[in-house]
PDB file of C-alpha atoms in Angstrom:
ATOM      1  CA  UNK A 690      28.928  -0.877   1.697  1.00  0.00           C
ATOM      2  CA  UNK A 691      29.473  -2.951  -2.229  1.00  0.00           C
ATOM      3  CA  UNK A 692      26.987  -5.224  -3.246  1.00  0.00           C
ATOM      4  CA  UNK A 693      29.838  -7.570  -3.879  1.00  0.00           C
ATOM      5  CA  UNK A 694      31.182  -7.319  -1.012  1.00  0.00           C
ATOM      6  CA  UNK A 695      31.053  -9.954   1.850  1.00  0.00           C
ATOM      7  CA  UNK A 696      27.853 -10.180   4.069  1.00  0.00           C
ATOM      8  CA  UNK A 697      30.216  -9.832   7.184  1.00  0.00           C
ATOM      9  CA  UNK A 698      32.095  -6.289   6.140  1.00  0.00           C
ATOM     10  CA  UNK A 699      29.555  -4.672   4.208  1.00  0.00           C
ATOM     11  CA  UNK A 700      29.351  -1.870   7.215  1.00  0.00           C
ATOM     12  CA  UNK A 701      32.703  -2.751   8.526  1.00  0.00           C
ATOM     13  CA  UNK A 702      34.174   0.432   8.810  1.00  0.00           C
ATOM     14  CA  UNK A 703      32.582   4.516   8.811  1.00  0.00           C
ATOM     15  CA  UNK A 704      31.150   4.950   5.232  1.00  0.00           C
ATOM     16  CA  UNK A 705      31.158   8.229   3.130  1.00  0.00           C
ATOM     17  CA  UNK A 706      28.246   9.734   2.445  1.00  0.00           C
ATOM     18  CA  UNK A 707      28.818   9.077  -1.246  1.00  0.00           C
ATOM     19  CA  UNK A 708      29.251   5.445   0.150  1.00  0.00           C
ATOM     20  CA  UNK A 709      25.985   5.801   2.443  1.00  0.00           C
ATOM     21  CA  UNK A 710      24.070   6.076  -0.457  1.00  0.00           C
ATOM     22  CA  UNK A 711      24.900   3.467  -2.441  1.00  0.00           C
ATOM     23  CA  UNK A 712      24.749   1.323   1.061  1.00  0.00           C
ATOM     24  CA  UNK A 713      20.881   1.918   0.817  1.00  0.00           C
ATOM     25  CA  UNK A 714      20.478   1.107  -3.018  1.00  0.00           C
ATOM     26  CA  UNK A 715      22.716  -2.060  -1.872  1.00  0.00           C
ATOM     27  CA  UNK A 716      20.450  -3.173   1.323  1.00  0.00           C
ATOM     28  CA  UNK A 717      17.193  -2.641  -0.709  1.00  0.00           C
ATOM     29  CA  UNK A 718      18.685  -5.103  -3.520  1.00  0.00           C
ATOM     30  CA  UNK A 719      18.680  -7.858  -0.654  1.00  0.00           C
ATOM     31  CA  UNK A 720      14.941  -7.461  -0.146  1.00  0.00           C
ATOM     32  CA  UNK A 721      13.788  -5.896  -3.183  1.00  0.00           C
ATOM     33  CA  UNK A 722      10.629  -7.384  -3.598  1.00  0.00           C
ATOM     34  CA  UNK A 723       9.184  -6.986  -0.122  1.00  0.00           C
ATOM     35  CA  UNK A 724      10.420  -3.598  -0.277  1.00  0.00           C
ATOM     36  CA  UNK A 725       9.362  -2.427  -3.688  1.00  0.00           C
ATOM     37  CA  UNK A 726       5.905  -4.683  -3.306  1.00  0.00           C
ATOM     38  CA  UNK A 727       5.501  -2.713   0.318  1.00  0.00           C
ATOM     39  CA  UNK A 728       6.265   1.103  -1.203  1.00  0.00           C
ATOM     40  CA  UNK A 729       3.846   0.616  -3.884  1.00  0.00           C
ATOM     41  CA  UNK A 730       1.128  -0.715  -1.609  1.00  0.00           C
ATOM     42  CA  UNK A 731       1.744   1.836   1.052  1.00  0.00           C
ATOM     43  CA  UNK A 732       1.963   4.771  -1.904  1.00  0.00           C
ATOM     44  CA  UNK A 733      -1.457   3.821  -2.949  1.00  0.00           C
ATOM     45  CA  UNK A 734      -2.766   4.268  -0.016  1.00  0.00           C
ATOM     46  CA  UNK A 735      -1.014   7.126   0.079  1.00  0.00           C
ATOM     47  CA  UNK A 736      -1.973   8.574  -3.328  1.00  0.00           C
ATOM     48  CA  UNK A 737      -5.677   7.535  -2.437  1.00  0.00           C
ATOM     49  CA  UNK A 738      -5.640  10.021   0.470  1.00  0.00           C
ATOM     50  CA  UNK A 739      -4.746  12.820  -1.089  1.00  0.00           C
ATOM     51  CA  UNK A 740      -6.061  12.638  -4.185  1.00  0.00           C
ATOM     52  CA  UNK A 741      -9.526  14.239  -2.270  1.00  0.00           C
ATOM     53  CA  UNK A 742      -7.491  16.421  -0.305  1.00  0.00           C
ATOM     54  CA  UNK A 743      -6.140  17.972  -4.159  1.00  0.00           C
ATOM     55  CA  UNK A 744      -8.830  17.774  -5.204  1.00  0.00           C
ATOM     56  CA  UNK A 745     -10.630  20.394  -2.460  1.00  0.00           C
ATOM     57  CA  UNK A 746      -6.919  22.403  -3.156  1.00  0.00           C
ATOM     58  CA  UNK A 747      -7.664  22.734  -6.161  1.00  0.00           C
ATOM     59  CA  UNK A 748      -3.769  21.713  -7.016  1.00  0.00           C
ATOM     60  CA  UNK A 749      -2.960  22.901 -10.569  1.00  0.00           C
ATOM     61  CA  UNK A 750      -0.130  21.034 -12.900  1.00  0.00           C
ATOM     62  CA  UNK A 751       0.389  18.654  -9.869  1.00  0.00           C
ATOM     63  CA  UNK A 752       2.327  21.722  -7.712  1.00  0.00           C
ATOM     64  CA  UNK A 753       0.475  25.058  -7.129  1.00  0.00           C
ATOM     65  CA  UNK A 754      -3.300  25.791  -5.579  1.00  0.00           C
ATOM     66  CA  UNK A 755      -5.655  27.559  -6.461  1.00  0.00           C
ATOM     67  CA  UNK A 756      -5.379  31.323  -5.204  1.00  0.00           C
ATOM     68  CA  UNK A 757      -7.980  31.179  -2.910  1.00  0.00           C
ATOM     69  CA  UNK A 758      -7.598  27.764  -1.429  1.00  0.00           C
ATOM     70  CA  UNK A 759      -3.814  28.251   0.136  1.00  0.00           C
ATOM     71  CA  UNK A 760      -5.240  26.947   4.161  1.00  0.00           C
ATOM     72  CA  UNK A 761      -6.428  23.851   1.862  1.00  0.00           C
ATOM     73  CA  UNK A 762      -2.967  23.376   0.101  1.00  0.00           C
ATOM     74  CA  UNK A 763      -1.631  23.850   3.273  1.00  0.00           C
ATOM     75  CA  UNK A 764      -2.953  21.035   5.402  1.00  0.00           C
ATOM     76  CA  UNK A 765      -2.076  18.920   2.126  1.00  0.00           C
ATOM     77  CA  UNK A 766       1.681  20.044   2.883  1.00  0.00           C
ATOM     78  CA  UNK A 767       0.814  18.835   6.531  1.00  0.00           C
ATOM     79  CA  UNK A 768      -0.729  15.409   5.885  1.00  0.00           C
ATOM     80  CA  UNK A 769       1.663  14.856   3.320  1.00  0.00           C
ATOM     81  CA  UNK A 770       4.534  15.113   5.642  1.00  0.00           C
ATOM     82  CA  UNK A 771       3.120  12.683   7.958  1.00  0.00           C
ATOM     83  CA  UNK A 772       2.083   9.946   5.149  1.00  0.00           C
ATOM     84  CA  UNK A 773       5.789  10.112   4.012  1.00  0.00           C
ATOM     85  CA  UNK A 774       6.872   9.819   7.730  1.00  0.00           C
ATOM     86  CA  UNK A 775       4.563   6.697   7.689  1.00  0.00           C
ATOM     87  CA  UNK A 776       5.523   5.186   4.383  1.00  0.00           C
ATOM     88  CA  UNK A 777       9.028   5.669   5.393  1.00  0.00           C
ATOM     89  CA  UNK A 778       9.016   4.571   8.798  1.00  0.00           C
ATOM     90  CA  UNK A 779       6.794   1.378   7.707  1.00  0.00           C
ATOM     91  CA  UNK A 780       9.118   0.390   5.154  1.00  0.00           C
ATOM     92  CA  UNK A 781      12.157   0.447   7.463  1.00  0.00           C
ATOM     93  CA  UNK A 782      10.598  -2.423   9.405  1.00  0.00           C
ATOM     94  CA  UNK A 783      12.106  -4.648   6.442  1.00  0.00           C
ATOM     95  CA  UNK A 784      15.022  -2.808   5.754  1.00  0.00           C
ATOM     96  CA  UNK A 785      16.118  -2.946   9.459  1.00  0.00           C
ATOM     97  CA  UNK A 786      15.434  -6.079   9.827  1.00  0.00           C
ATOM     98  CA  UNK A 787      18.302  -7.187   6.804  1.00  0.00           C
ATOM     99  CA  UNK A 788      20.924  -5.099   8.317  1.00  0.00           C
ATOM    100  CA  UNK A 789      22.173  -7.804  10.876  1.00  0.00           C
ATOM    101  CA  UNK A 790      22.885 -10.219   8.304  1.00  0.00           C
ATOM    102  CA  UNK A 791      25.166  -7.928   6.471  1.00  0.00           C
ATOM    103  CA  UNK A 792      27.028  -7.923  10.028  1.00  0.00           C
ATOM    104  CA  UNK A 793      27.139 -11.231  10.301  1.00  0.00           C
ATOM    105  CA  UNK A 794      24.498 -11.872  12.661  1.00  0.00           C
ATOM    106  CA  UNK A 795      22.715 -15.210  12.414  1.00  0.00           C
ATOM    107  CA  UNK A 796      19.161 -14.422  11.215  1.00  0.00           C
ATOM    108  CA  UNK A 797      16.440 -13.914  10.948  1.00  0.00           C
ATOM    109  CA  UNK A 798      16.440 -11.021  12.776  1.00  0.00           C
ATOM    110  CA  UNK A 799      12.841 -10.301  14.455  1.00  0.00           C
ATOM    111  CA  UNK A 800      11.628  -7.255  13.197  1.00  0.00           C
ATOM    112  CA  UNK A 801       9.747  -6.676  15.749  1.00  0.00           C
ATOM    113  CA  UNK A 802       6.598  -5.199  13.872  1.00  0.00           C
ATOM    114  CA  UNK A 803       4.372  -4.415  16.808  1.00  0.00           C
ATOM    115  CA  UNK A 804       6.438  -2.046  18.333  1.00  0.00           C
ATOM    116  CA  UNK A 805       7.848  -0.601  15.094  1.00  0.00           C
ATOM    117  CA  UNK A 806       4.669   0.056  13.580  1.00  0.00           C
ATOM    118  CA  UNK A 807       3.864   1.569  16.661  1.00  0.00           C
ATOM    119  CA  UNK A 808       7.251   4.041  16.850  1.00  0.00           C
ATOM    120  CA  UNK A 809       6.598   4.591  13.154  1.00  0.00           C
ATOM    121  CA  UNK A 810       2.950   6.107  13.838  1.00  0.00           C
ATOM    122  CA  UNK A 811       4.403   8.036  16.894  1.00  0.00           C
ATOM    123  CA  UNK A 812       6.846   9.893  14.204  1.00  0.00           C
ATOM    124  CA  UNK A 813       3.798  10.139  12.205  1.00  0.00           C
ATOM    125  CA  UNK A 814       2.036  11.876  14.239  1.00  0.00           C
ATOM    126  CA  UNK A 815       4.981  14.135  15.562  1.00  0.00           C
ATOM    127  CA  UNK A 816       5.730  15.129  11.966  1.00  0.00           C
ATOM    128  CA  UNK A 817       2.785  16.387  10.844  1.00  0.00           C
ATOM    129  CA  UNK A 818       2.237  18.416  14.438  1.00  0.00           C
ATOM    130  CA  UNK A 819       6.144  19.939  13.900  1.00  0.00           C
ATOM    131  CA  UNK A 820       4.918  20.581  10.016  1.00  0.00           C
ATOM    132  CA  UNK A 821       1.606  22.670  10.703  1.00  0.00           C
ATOM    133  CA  UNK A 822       4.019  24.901  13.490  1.00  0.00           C
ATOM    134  CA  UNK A 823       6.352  25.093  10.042  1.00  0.00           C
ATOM    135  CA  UNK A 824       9.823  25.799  11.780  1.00  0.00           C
ATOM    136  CA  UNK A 825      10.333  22.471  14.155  1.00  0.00           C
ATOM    137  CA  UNK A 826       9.190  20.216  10.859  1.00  0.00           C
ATOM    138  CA  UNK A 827      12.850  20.011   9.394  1.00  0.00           C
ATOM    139  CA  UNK A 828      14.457  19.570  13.285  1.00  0.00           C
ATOM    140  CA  UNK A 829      12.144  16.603  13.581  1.00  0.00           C
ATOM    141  CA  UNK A 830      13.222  15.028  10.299  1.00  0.00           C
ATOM    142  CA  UNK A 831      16.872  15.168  10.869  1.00  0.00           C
ATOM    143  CA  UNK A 832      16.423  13.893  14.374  1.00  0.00           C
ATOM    144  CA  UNK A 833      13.698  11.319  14.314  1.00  0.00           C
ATOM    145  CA  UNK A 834      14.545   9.016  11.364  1.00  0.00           C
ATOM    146  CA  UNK A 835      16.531   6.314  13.574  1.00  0.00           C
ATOM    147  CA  UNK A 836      13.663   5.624  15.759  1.00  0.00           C
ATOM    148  CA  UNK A 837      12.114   2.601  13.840  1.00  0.00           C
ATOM    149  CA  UNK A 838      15.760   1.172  12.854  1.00  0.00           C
ATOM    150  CA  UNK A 839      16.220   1.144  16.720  1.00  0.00           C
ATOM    151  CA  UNK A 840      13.224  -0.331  17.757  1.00  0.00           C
ATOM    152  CA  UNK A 841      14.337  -3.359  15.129  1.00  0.00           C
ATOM    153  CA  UNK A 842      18.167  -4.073  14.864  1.00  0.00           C
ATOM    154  CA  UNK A 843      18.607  -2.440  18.942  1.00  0.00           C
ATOM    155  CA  UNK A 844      15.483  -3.524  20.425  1.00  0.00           C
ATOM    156  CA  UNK A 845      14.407  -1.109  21.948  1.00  0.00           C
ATOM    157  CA  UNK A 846      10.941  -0.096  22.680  1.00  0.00           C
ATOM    158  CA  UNK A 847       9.318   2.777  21.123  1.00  0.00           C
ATOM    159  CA  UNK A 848      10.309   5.845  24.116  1.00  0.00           C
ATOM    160  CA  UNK A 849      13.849   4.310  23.997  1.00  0.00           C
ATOM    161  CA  UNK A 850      13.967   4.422  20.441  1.00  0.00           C
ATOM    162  CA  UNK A 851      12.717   7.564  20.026  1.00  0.00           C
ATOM    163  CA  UNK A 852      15.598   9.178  22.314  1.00  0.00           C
ATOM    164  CA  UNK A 853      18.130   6.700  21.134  1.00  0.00           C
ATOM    165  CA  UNK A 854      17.283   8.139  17.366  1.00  0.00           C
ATOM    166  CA  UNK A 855      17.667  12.140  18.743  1.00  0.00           C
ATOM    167  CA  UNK A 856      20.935  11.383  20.201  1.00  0.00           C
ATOM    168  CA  UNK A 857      22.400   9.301  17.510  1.00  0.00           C
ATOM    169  CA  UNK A 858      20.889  12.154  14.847  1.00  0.00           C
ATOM    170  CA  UNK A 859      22.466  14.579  17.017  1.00  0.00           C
ATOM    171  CA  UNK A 860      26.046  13.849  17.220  1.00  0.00           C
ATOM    172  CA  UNK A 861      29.205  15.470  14.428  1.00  0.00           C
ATOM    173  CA  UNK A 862      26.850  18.083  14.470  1.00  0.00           C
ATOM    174  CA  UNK A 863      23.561  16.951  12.786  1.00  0.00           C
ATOM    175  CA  UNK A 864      25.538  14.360  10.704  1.00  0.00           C
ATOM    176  CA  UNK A 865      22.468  12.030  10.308  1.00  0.00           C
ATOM    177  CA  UNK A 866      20.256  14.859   9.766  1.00  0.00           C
ATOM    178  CA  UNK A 867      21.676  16.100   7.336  1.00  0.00           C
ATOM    179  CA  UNK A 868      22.107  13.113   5.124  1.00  0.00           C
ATOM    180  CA  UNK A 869      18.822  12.694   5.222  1.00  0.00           C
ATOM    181  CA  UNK A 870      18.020  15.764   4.053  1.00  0.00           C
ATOM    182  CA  UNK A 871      20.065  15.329   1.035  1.00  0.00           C
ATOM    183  CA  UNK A 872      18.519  11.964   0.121  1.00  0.00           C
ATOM    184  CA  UNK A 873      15.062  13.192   1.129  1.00  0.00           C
ATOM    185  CA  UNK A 874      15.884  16.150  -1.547  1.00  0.00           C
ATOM    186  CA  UNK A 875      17.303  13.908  -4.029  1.00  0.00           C
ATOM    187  CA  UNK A 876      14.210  12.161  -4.178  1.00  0.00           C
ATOM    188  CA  UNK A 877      11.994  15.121  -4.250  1.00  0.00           C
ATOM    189  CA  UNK A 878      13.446  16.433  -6.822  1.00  0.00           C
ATOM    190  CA  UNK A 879      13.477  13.091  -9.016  1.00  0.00           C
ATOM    191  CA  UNK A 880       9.784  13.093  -7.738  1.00  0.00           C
ATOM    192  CA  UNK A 881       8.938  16.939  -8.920  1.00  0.00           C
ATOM    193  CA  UNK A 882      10.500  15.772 -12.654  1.00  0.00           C
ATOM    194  CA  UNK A 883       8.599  12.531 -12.945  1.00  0.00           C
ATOM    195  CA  UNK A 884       5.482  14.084 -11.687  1.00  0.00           C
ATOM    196  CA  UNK A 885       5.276  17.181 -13.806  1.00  0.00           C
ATOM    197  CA  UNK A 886       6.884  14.643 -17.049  1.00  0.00           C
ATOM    198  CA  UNK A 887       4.208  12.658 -16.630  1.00  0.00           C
ATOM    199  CA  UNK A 888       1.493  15.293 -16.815  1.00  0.00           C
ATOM    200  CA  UNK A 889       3.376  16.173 -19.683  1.00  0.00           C
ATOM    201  CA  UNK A 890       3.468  13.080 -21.313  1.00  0.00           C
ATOM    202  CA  UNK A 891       0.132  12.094 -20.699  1.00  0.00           C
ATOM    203  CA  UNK A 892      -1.247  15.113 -21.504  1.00  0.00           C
ATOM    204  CA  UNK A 893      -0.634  14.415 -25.636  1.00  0.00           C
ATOM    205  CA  UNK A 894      -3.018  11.739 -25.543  1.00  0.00           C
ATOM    206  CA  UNK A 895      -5.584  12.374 -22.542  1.00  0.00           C
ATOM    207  CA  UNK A 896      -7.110  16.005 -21.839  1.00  0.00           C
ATOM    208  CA  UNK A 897      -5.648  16.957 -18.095  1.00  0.00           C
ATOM    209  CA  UNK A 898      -7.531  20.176 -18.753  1.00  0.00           C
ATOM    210  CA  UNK A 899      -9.729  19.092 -15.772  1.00  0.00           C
ATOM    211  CA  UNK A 900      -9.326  18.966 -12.386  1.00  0.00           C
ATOM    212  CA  UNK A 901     -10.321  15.319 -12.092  1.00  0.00           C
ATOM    213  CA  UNK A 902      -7.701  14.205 -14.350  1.00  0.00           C
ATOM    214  CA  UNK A 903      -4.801  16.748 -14.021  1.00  0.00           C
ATOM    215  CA  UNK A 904      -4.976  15.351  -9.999  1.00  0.00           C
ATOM    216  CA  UNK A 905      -5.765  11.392 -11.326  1.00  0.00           C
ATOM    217  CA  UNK A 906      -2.509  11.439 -13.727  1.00  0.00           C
ATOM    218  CA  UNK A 907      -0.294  13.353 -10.950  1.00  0.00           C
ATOM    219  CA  UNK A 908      -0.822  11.164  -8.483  1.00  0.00           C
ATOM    220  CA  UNK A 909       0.127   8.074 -10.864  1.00  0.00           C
ATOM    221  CA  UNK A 910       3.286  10.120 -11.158  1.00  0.00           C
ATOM    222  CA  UNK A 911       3.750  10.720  -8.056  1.00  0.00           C
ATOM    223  CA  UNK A 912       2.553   6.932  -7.212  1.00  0.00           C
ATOM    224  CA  UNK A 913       5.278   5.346  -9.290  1.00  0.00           C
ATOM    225  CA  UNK A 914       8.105   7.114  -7.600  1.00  0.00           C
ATOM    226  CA  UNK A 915       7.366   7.168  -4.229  1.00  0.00           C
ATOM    227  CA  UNK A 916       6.959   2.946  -4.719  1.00  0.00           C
ATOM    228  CA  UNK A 917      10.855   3.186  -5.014  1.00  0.00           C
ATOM    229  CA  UNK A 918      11.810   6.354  -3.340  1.00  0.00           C
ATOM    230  CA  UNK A 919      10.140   5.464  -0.050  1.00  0.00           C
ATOM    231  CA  UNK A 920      12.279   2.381   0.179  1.00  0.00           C
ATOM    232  CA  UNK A 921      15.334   3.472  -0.689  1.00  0.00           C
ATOM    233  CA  UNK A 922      14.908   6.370   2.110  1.00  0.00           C
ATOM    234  CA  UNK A 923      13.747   3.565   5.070  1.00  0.00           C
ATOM    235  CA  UNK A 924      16.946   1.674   4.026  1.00  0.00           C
ATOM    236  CA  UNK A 925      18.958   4.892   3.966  1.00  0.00           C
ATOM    237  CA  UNK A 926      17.816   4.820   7.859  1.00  0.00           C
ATOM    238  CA  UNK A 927      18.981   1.745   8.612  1.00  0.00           C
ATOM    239  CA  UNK A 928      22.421   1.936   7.197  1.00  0.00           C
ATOM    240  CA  UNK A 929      22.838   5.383   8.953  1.00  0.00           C
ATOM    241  CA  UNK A 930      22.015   3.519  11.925  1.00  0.00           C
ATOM    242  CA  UNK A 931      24.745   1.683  11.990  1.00  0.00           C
ATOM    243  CA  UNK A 932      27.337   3.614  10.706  1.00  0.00           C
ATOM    244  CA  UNK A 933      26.450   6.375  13.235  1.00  0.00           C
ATOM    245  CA  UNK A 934      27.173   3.499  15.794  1.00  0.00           C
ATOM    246  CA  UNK A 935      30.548   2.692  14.495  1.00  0.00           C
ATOM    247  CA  UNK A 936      31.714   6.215  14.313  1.00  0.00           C
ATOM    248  CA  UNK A 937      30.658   7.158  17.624  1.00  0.00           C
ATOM    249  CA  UNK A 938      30.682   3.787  19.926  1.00  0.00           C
ATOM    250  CA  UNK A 939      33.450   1.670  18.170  1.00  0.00           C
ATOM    251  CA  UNK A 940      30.711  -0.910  16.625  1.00  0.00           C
ATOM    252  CA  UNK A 941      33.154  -1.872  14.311  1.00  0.00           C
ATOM    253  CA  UNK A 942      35.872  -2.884  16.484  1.00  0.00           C
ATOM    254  CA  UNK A 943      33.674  -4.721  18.531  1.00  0.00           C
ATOM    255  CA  UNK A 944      32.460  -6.777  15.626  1.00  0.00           C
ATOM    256  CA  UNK A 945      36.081  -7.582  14.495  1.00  0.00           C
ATOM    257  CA  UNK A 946      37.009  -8.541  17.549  1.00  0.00           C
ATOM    258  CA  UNK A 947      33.730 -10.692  18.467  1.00  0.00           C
ATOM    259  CA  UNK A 948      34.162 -12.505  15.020  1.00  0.00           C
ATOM    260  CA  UNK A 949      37.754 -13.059  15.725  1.00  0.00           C
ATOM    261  CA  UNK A 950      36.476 -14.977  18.821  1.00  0.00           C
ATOM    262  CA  UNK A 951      33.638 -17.035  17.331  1.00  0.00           C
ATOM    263  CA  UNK A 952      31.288 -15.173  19.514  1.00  0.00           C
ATOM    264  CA  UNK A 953      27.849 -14.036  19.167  1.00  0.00           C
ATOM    265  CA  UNK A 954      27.403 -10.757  16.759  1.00  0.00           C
ATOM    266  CA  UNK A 955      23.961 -10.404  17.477  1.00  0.00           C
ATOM    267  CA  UNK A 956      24.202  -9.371  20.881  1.00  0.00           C
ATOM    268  CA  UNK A 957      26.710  -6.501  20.095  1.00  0.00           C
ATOM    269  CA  UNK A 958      23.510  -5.411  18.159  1.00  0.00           C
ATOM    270  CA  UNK A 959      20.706  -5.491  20.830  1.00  0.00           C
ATOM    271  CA  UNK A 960      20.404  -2.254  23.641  1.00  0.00           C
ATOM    272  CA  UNK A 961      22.289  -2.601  26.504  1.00  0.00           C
TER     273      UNK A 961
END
């Protein structure tokens, strides 16, 4: 997908992953402000949360706890994984919601909040129960990250959505999964640099020698990035969507030929 590329072939054909990721960066452009304006409200929730729960980890230079206070740091890990789930799956509502136009569907496309807000609690909560039993937490990442895009540009309600998203994730072995994982990591590690560089940074003027405001100036850092990771990764959902559809089911051809006839894109969209 270009940026300068017509509305109605922006996803016209399978993308690269190369070409995945610049789809995402290109979809949150179209609805940049609701997006950026929603990641930094939702990470300052976010960073509001666990600032206490750092705090009682006793989280040194932004990363590491305190010896003694690893079960702490752990359930920090745990509740951390399911506020990202949230942020991202929250976030995805809008991004979802823009994809149709890039097809050439007539919009605006109902986003359906209820029942997306709804899946993207239900991955919450999933997350963050896969994340304290450690070894399904990845598994449910790779697989669940469709379920809110579904629920929006398919329809579907939140059961549906949530199988729709395992089998999609599932097919050219882990495909989805996978490039999730490498924009999830791409993030994390712009995250890990901006965090610590921060400290860093704001150390030379303000003494982080204290817990207080070594955890106050790390979760700015982390605060600031998440704003734009977040929706950059709930777009990268919605694209993969898509272009999971058109490699597997032919979405694609179906949208060539439905254009060709005048006919209605939308419906080529919506759950059978």
């Amino acid at each position: 997908m270009r940026a300068s590329a017509p509305p109605a072939g922006q996803q016209a054909r399978p993308l690269t992953t190369g070409e995945l990721l610049d789809a995402a960066v290109a979809l949150l452009r179209t609805r940049a402000r609701a997006l950026l304006l929603g990641g930094l409200l939702i990470s300052l929730v976010e960073q509001v949360i666990l600032f206490g729960m750092r705090q009682y980890a006793d989280v040194v230079d932004g990363i590491w706890p305190h010896e003694d206070r690893v079960p702490a740091f752990w359930l920090l890990l745990v509740v951390g994984a399911g506020t990202e789930a949230v942020a991202v799956g929250l976030l995805a509502v809008t991004a979802s919601a823009a994809v149709p136009a890039t097809l050439g569907a007539p919009g605006p496309w109902p986003a359906r909040r209820g029942a997306a807000v709804g899946t993207a609690v239900i991955v919450a909560v999933i997350s963050v129960c896969a994340a304290a039993i450690v070894l399904p937490g990845p598994i449910v990442f790779m697989l669940l990250g469709l379920a809110v895009p579904a629920v929006v540009i398919e329809r579907r309600g939140p059961g549906g959505a949530l199988l729709r998203s395992v089998r999609l994730s599932s097919r050219y072995v882990l495909r989805v999964g996978w490039i999730r994982a490498l924009g999830y990591l791409s993030w994390l590690l712009i995250r890990l640099a901006v965090g610590l560089g921060t400290v860093a940074i704001v150390g030379l003027f303000i003494d982080t020698s204290t817990a207080f405001t070594d955890h106050l100036v790390t979760g700015l850092g982390w605060l600031l990035i998440n704003a734009i990771a977040y929706p950059t990764l709930a777009c990268l959902d919605a694209v993969l969507l898509v272009d999971t559809r058109i490699r597997s089911e032919g979405l694609d051809i179906a949208l060539r030929r439905t254009q060709a006839r005048g006919g209605r894109v939308g419906d080529l969209l919506v759950a059978a």
